[in-house]
Amino acid sequence: MKIKNVELAIVCGITSKLPETDRPEIAFAGKSNVGKSSLINALMNRKALARTSATPGKTQTINFYDINGEMYLVDLPGYGYAKVSEREKEQWGKLIERYLHTSKQLKAVFLLIDIRHEPSANDRQMYEWIVAQGYRPIIIATKLDKMKRSQVQKQLKIVKEGLGLLPGTTVIPFSAETKQGREEIWELIETEYLPTEEV
């Protein structure tokens, strides 16, 4: 994907009405400190359009990023952050659920998991829940640069087994530092989920 124009087009909070867009939407879900903003910035070739923060749990809205006027990358609120009240967590959960349940343009959901750790109960719950909504999530194993190369395959196995992935699930290791995995993610989005241009 050649990125020509990017803008934060729509922001939806807990009480907002979800937009009905006319373009394919690709959503990204993940725990609060998994590196979602860094991934989205890397995909968009922007340094800080998606706000990265030292304080996890900053994304409390669903953010729609317009890419080239052709599609939206959709940043879902991070889950599982301890310092947020149970009520707030519940509201974010409902917001994500409402989006997954009602969006007519949602083509794929990418679920980000920190490659260094076994998936948490929240991760497993999110995975099972995305599957229950009828999607086959693509797993992005983040923080690849923080791990010795010799450990990668072992950790990928732990991620796959920890989530209980459906057979044939795509898992893409990703590094925000080196951008490894970026091209693979875009290739998957373009070939699988975007309409092909008619010749």
PDB file of C-alpha atoms in Angstrom:
ATOM      1  CA  MET A   1       0.000   0.000   0.000  1.00  0.00           C
ATOM      2  CA  LYS A   2       1.394   3.340  -1.034  1.00  0.00           C
ATOM      3  CA  ILE A   3       0.337   5.801   1.656  1.00  0.00           C
ATOM      4  CA  LYS A   4      -0.498   9.171   0.105  1.00  0.00           C
ATOM      5  CA  ASN A   5      -2.962  10.683   2.576  1.00  0.00           C
ATOM      6  CA  VAL A   6      -3.796   9.797   6.145  1.00  0.00           C
ATOM      7  CA  GLU A   7      -6.099  11.540   8.558  1.00  0.00           C
ATOM      8  CA  LEU A   8      -7.896  10.806  11.779  1.00  0.00           C
ATOM      9  CA  ALA A   9     -11.387  11.002  10.304  1.00  0.00           C
ATOM     10  CA  ILE A  10     -13.800   9.794  13.004  1.00  0.00           C
ATOM     11  CA  VAL A  11     -13.560   9.444  16.782  1.00  0.00           C
ATOM     12  CA  CYS A  12     -16.252   7.493  18.653  1.00  0.00           C
ATOM     13  CA  GLY A  13     -16.620   7.581  22.409  1.00  0.00           C
ATOM     14  CA  ILE A  14     -18.748   5.469  24.705  1.00  0.00           C
ATOM     15  CA  THR A  15     -21.911   7.455  23.990  1.00  0.00           C
ATOM     16  CA  SER A  16     -21.273   8.139  20.298  1.00  0.00           C
ATOM     17  CA  LYS A  17     -23.340   6.715  17.510  1.00  0.00           C
ATOM     18  CA  LEU A  18     -21.093   4.452  15.447  1.00  0.00           C
ATOM     19  CA  PRO A  19     -20.567   5.686  11.898  1.00  0.00           C
ATOM     20  CA  GLU A  20     -21.837   3.889   8.844  1.00  0.00           C
ATOM     21  CA  THR A  21     -18.948   4.240   6.449  1.00  0.00           C
ATOM     22  CA  ASP A  22     -18.803   3.323   2.785  1.00  0.00           C
ATOM     23  CA  ARG A  23     -15.291   1.860   2.802  1.00  0.00           C
ATOM     24  CA  PRO A  24     -13.592  -1.297   4.057  1.00  0.00           C
ATOM     25  CA  GLU A  25     -12.602  -1.166   7.724  1.00  0.00           C
ATOM     26  CA  ILE A  26      -9.686  -3.092   9.231  1.00  0.00           C
ATOM     27  CA  ALA A  27      -9.727  -3.133  13.040  1.00  0.00           C
ATOM     28  CA  PHE A  28      -6.881  -3.540  15.540  1.00  0.00           C
ATOM     29  CA  ALA A  29      -7.467  -4.853  19.055  1.00  0.00           C
ATOM     30  CA  GLY A  30      -5.012  -5.511  21.844  1.00  0.00           C
ATOM     31  CA  LYS A  31      -4.091  -5.056  25.464  1.00  0.00           C
ATOM     32  CA  SER A  32      -3.330  -1.524  26.592  1.00  0.00           C
ATOM     33  CA  ASN A  33       0.467  -1.782  26.495  1.00  0.00           C
ATOM     34  CA  VAL A  34       0.901  -4.146  23.569  1.00  0.00           C
ATOM     35  CA  GLY A  35       2.156  -1.488  21.114  1.00  0.00           C
ATOM     36  CA  LYS A  36      -1.019  -0.894  19.104  1.00  0.00           C
ATOM     37  CA  SER A  37      -0.404   2.813  18.485  1.00  0.00           C
ATOM     38  CA  SER A  38       3.182   2.065  17.402  1.00  0.00           C
ATOM     39  CA  LEU A  39       1.932  -0.559  14.948  1.00  0.00           C
ATOM     40  CA  ILE A  40      -0.717   1.738  13.493  1.00  0.00           C
ATOM     41  CA  ASN A  41       1.799   4.578  13.115  1.00  0.00           C
ATOM     42  CA  ALA A  42       4.199   2.177  11.358  1.00  0.00           C
ATOM     43  CA  LEU A  43       1.461   1.014   8.985  1.00  0.00           C
ATOM     44  CA  MET A  44       0.534   4.617   8.175  1.00  0.00           C
ATOM     45  CA  ASN A  45       4.176   5.741   7.834  1.00  0.00           C
ATOM     46  CA  ARG A  46       3.538   8.423  10.428  1.00  0.00           C
ATOM     47  CA  LYS A  47       5.514   9.080  13.575  1.00  0.00           C
ATOM     48  CA  ALA A  48       2.744  10.124  15.919  1.00  0.00           C
ATOM     49  CA  LEU A  49      -0.698  10.193  14.372  1.00  0.00           C
ATOM     50  CA  ALA A  50      -1.888   7.420  16.687  1.00  0.00           C
ATOM     51  CA  ARG A  51      -0.920   8.665  20.121  1.00  0.00           C
ATOM     52  CA  THR A  52       1.590   6.441  21.834  1.00  0.00           C
ATOM     53  CA  SER A  53       1.839   6.943  25.546  1.00  0.00           C
ATOM     54  CA  ALA A  54       3.876   5.873  28.530  1.00  0.00           C
ATOM     55  CA  THR A  55       0.543   5.527  30.293  1.00  0.00           C
ATOM     56  CA  PRO A  56      -1.291   2.495  28.892  1.00  0.00           C
ATOM     57  CA  GLY A  57      -5.033   2.774  28.428  1.00  0.00           C
ATOM     58  CA  LYS A  58      -4.926   6.136  26.653  1.00  0.00           C
ATOM     59  CA  THR A  59      -7.077   5.049  23.704  1.00  0.00           C
ATOM     60  CA  GLN A  60     -10.547   5.324  25.168  1.00  0.00           C
ATOM     61  CA  THR A  61     -12.307   5.878  21.891  1.00  0.00           C
ATOM     62  CA  ILE A  62     -12.611   4.035  18.596  1.00  0.00           C
ATOM     63  CA  ASN A  63     -10.456   5.970  16.133  1.00  0.00           C
ATOM     64  CA  PHE A  64     -10.995   5.685  12.394  1.00  0.00           C
ATOM     65  CA  TYR A  65      -7.957   6.590  10.278  1.00  0.00           C
ATOM     66  CA  ASP A  66      -8.767   7.362   6.650  1.00  0.00           C
ATOM     67  CA  ILE A  67      -6.091   5.893   4.359  1.00  0.00           C
ATOM     68  CA  ASN A  68      -5.936   7.436   0.868  1.00  0.00           C
ATOM     69  CA  GLY A  69      -9.727   7.876   0.887  1.00  0.00           C
ATOM     70  CA  GLU A  70      -9.894   4.116   0.200  1.00  0.00           C
ATOM     71  CA  MET A  71     -10.234   2.434   3.578  1.00  0.00           C
ATOM     72  CA  TYR A  72     -10.144   2.897   7.355  1.00  0.00           C
ATOM     73  CA  LEU A  73      -7.715   1.522   9.890  1.00  0.00           C
ATOM     74  CA  VAL A  74      -9.767   1.293  13.075  1.00  0.00           C
ATOM     75  CA  ASP A  75      -8.006   1.553  16.447  1.00  0.00           C
ATOM     76  CA  LEU A  76     -10.079  -0.083  19.202  1.00  0.00           C
ATOM     77  CA  PRO A  77      -9.655   0.840  22.892  1.00  0.00           C
ATOM     78  CA  GLY A  78      -6.978  -1.182  24.695  1.00  0.00           C
ATOM     79  CA  TYR A  79      -8.315  -3.708  27.166  1.00  0.00           C
ATOM     80  CA  GLY A  80      -7.112  -5.186  30.434  1.00  0.00           C
ATOM     81  CA  TYR A  81      -5.574  -2.061  31.912  1.00  0.00           C
ATOM     82  CA  ALA A  82      -5.465  -2.305  35.684  1.00  0.00           C
ATOM     83  CA  LYS A  83      -5.709   1.370  36.649  1.00  0.00           C
ATOM     84  CA  VAL A  84      -9.095   1.857  35.039  1.00  0.00           C
ATOM     85  CA  SER A  85     -12.283   1.346  37.043  1.00  0.00           C
ATOM     86  CA  GLU A  86     -14.369  -1.774  36.402  1.00  0.00           C
ATOM     87  CA  ARG A  87     -17.212   0.412  35.186  1.00  0.00           C
ATOM     88  CA  GLU A  88     -14.994   2.065  32.591  1.00  0.00           C
ATOM     89  CA  LYS A  89     -13.615  -1.286  31.456  1.00  0.00           C
ATOM     90  CA  GLU A  90     -17.151  -2.534  31.061  1.00  0.00           C
ATOM     91  CA  GLN A  91     -18.114   0.522  28.996  1.00  0.00           C
ATOM     92  CA  TRP A  92     -15.104   0.087  26.700  1.00  0.00           C
ATOM     93  CA  GLY A  93     -15.992  -3.576  26.328  1.00  0.00           C
ATOM     94  CA  LYS A  94     -19.524  -2.661  25.320  1.00  0.00           C
ATOM     95  CA  LEU A  95     -18.209  -0.065  22.867  1.00  0.00           C
ATOM     96  CA  ILE A  96     -15.935  -2.644  21.196  1.00  0.00           C
ATOM     97  CA  GLU A  97     -18.749  -5.203  21.191  1.00  0.00           C
ATOM     98  CA  ARG A  98     -21.161  -2.730  19.630  1.00  0.00           C
ATOM     99  CA  TYR A  99     -18.629  -1.955  16.900  1.00  0.00           C
ATOM    100  CA  LEU A 100     -17.796  -5.596  16.090  1.00  0.00           C
ATOM    101  CA  HIS A 101     -21.471  -6.429  16.110  1.00  0.00           C
ATOM    102  CA  THR A 102     -22.828  -3.582  14.009  1.00  0.00           C
ATOM    103  CA  SER A 103     -20.165  -2.476  11.511  1.00  0.00           C
ATOM    104  CA  LYS A 104     -21.207  -3.426   8.002  1.00  0.00           C
ATOM    105  CA  GLN A 105     -17.799  -2.575   6.532  1.00  0.00           C
ATOM    106  CA  LEU A 106     -15.522  -4.420   8.968  1.00  0.00           C
ATOM    107  CA  LYS A 107     -13.470  -6.842   6.886  1.00  0.00           C
ATOM    108  CA  ALA A 108     -10.877  -8.123   9.351  1.00  0.00           C
ATOM    109  CA  VAL A 109      -9.757  -7.897  12.963  1.00  0.00           C
ATOM    110  CA  PHE A 110      -6.081  -8.004  13.895  1.00  0.00           C
ATOM    111  CA  LEU A 111      -5.390  -9.024  17.491  1.00  0.00           C
ATOM    112  CA  LEU A 112      -2.057  -7.892  18.946  1.00  0.00           C
ATOM    113  CA  ILE A 113      -0.271 -10.119  21.450  1.00  0.00           C
ATOM    114  CA  ASP A 114       3.084  -9.394  23.140  1.00  0.00           C
ATOM    115  CA  ILE A 115       5.397 -12.142  21.825  1.00  0.00           C
ATOM    116  CA  ARG A 116       7.408 -12.131  25.064  1.00  0.00           C
ATOM    117  CA  HIS A 117       4.591 -13.381  27.276  1.00  0.00           C
ATOM    118  CA  GLU A 118       2.056 -16.141  27.373  1.00  0.00           C
ATOM    119  CA  PRO A 119      -1.357 -14.744  26.360  1.00  0.00           C
ATOM    120  CA  SER A 120      -3.330 -13.497  29.365  1.00  0.00           C
ATOM    121  CA  ALA A 121      -6.897 -14.443  30.282  1.00  0.00           C
ATOM    122  CA  ASN A 122      -7.971 -11.114  28.730  1.00  0.00           C
ATOM    123  CA  ASP A 123      -6.170 -11.991  25.494  1.00  0.00           C
ATOM    124  CA  ARG A 124      -7.843 -15.395  25.326  1.00  0.00           C
ATOM    125  CA  GLN A 125     -11.220 -13.892  26.092  1.00  0.00           C
ATOM    126  CA  MET A 126     -10.784 -11.262  23.370  1.00  0.00           C
ATOM    127  CA  TYR A 127      -9.706 -13.885  20.837  1.00  0.00           C
ATOM    128  CA  GLU A 128     -12.642 -16.171  21.590  1.00  0.00           C
ATOM    129  CA  TRP A 129     -15.000 -13.249  21.544  1.00  0.00           C
ATOM    130  CA  ILE A 130     -13.828 -11.993  18.115  1.00  0.00           C
ATOM    131  CA  VAL A 131     -14.273 -15.559  16.798  1.00  0.00           C
ATOM    132  CA  ALA A 132     -17.762 -15.695  18.341  1.00  0.00           C
ATOM    133  CA  GLN A 133     -18.651 -12.500  16.422  1.00  0.00           C
ATOM    134  CA  GLY A 134     -17.884 -14.386  13.199  1.00  0.00           C
ATOM    135  CA  TYR A 135     -14.357 -13.113  12.455  1.00  0.00           C
ATOM    136  CA  ARG A 136     -11.122 -15.055  12.058  1.00  0.00           C
ATOM    137  CA  PRO A 137      -8.648 -12.769  13.827  1.00  0.00           C
ATOM    138  CA  ILE A 138      -5.145 -12.392  12.427  1.00  0.00           C
ATOM    139  CA  ILE A 139      -2.598 -12.435  15.251  1.00  0.00           C
ATOM    140  CA  ILE A 140       0.217  -9.878  15.308  1.00  0.00           C
ATOM    141  CA  ALA A 141       2.986 -10.865  17.720  1.00  0.00           C
ATOM    142  CA  THR A 142       4.434  -7.483  18.778  1.00  0.00           C
ATOM    143  CA  LYS A 143       7.706  -6.455  20.497  1.00  0.00           C
ATOM    144  CA  LEU A 144       9.728  -8.738  18.245  1.00  0.00           C
ATOM    145  CA  ASP A 145      12.828  -6.535  18.605  1.00  0.00           C
ATOM    146  CA  LYS A 146      12.853  -7.116  22.361  1.00  0.00           C
ATOM    147  CA  MET A 147      13.597 -10.801  21.910  1.00  0.00           C
ATOM    148  CA  LYS A 148      16.591 -12.912  20.843  1.00  0.00           C
ATOM    149  CA  ARG A 149      16.096 -14.383  17.413  1.00  0.00           C
ATOM    150  CA  SER A 150      16.711 -17.877  18.779  1.00  0.00           C
ATOM    151  CA  GLN A 151      13.687 -17.496  21.087  1.00  0.00           C
ATOM    152  CA  VAL A 152      11.164 -16.358  18.464  1.00  0.00           C
ATOM    153  CA  GLN A 153       9.832 -19.756  17.307  1.00  0.00           C
ATOM    154  CA  LYS A 154       9.466 -20.996  20.880  1.00  0.00           C
ATOM    155  CA  GLN A 155       7.527 -17.863  21.879  1.00  0.00           C
ATOM    156  CA  LEU A 156       5.304 -18.026  18.783  1.00  0.00           C
ATOM    157  CA  LYS A 157       4.381 -21.584  19.792  1.00  0.00           C
ATOM    158  CA  ILE A 158       3.499 -20.339  23.310  1.00  0.00           C
ATOM    159  CA  VAL A 159       1.289 -17.599  21.789  1.00  0.00           C
ATOM    160  CA  LYS A 160      -0.482 -20.056  19.467  1.00  0.00           C
ATOM    161  CA  GLU A 161      -1.076 -22.632  22.178  1.00  0.00           C
ATOM    162  CA  GLY A 162      -1.988 -20.018  24.787  1.00  0.00           C
ATOM    163  CA  LEU A 163      -4.753 -18.592  22.591  1.00  0.00           C
ATOM    164  CA  GLY A 164      -5.896 -21.999  21.338  1.00  0.00           C
ATOM    165  CA  LEU A 165      -5.798 -20.699  17.754  1.00  0.00           C
ATOM    166  CA  LEU A 166      -8.046 -22.159  15.103  1.00  0.00           C
ATOM    167  CA  PRO A 167      -6.044 -24.202  12.555  1.00  0.00           C
ATOM    168  CA  GLY A 168      -4.735 -22.063   9.710  1.00  0.00           C
ATOM    169  CA  THR A 169      -4.756 -18.797  11.703  1.00  0.00           C
ATOM    170  CA  THR A 170      -2.194 -16.302  10.374  1.00  0.00           C
ATOM    171  CA  VAL A 171       0.395 -15.130  12.918  1.00  0.00           C
ATOM    172  CA  ILE A 172       2.689 -12.234  11.914  1.00  0.00           C
ATOM    173  CA  PRO A 173       5.675 -11.284  14.105  1.00  0.00           C
ATOM    174  CA  PHE A 174       6.080  -7.479  14.162  1.00  0.00           C
ATOM    175  CA  SER A 175       8.694  -5.000  15.345  1.00  0.00           C
ATOM    176  CA  ALA A 176       7.918  -1.293  15.704  1.00  0.00           C
ATOM    177  CA  GLU A 177      11.686  -0.652  15.724  1.00  0.00           C
ATOM    178  CA  THR A 178      12.700  -2.418  12.513  1.00  0.00           C
ATOM    179  CA  LYS A 179       9.213  -2.414  10.888  1.00  0.00           C
ATOM    180  CA  GLN A 180       9.549  -6.159  10.303  1.00  0.00           C
ATOM    181  CA  GLY A 181       6.088  -7.496   9.521  1.00  0.00           C
ATOM    182  CA  ARG A 182       4.756  -4.214   8.131  1.00  0.00           C
ATOM    183  CA  GLU A 183       4.845  -5.277   4.459  1.00  0.00           C
ATOM    184  CA  GLU A 184       3.332  -8.643   5.307  1.00  0.00           C
ATOM    185  CA  ILE A 185       0.416  -6.999   7.109  1.00  0.00           C
ATOM    186  CA  TRP A 186      -0.266  -4.620   4.222  1.00  0.00           C
ATOM    187  CA  GLU A 187       0.010  -7.417   1.669  1.00  0.00           C
ATOM    188  CA  LEU A 188      -2.550  -9.448   3.598  1.00  0.00           C
ATOM    189  CA  ILE A 189      -4.918  -6.458   3.887  1.00  0.00           C
ATOM    190  CA  GLU A 190      -4.620  -5.615   0.193  1.00  0.00           C
ATOM    191  CA  THR A 191      -4.951  -9.126  -1.187  1.00  0.00           C
ATOM    192  CA  GLU A 192      -7.612 -10.437   1.172  1.00  0.00           C
ATOM    193  CA  TYR A 193      -9.761  -7.540   2.283  1.00  0.00           C
ATOM    194  CA  LEU A 194      -9.683  -4.652  -0.175  1.00  0.00           C
ATOM    195  CA  PRO A 195     -11.675  -4.673  -3.399  1.00  0.00           C
ATOM    196  CA  THR A 196      -9.555  -5.377  -6.423  1.00  0.00           C
ATOM    197  CA  GLU A 197      -9.576  -2.677  -9.058  1.00  0.00           C
ATOM    198  CA  GLU A 198     -11.298  -3.751 -12.201  1.00  0.00           C
ATOM    199  CA  VAL A 199      -9.150  -3.542 -15.298  1.00  0.00           C
TER     200      VAL A 199
END
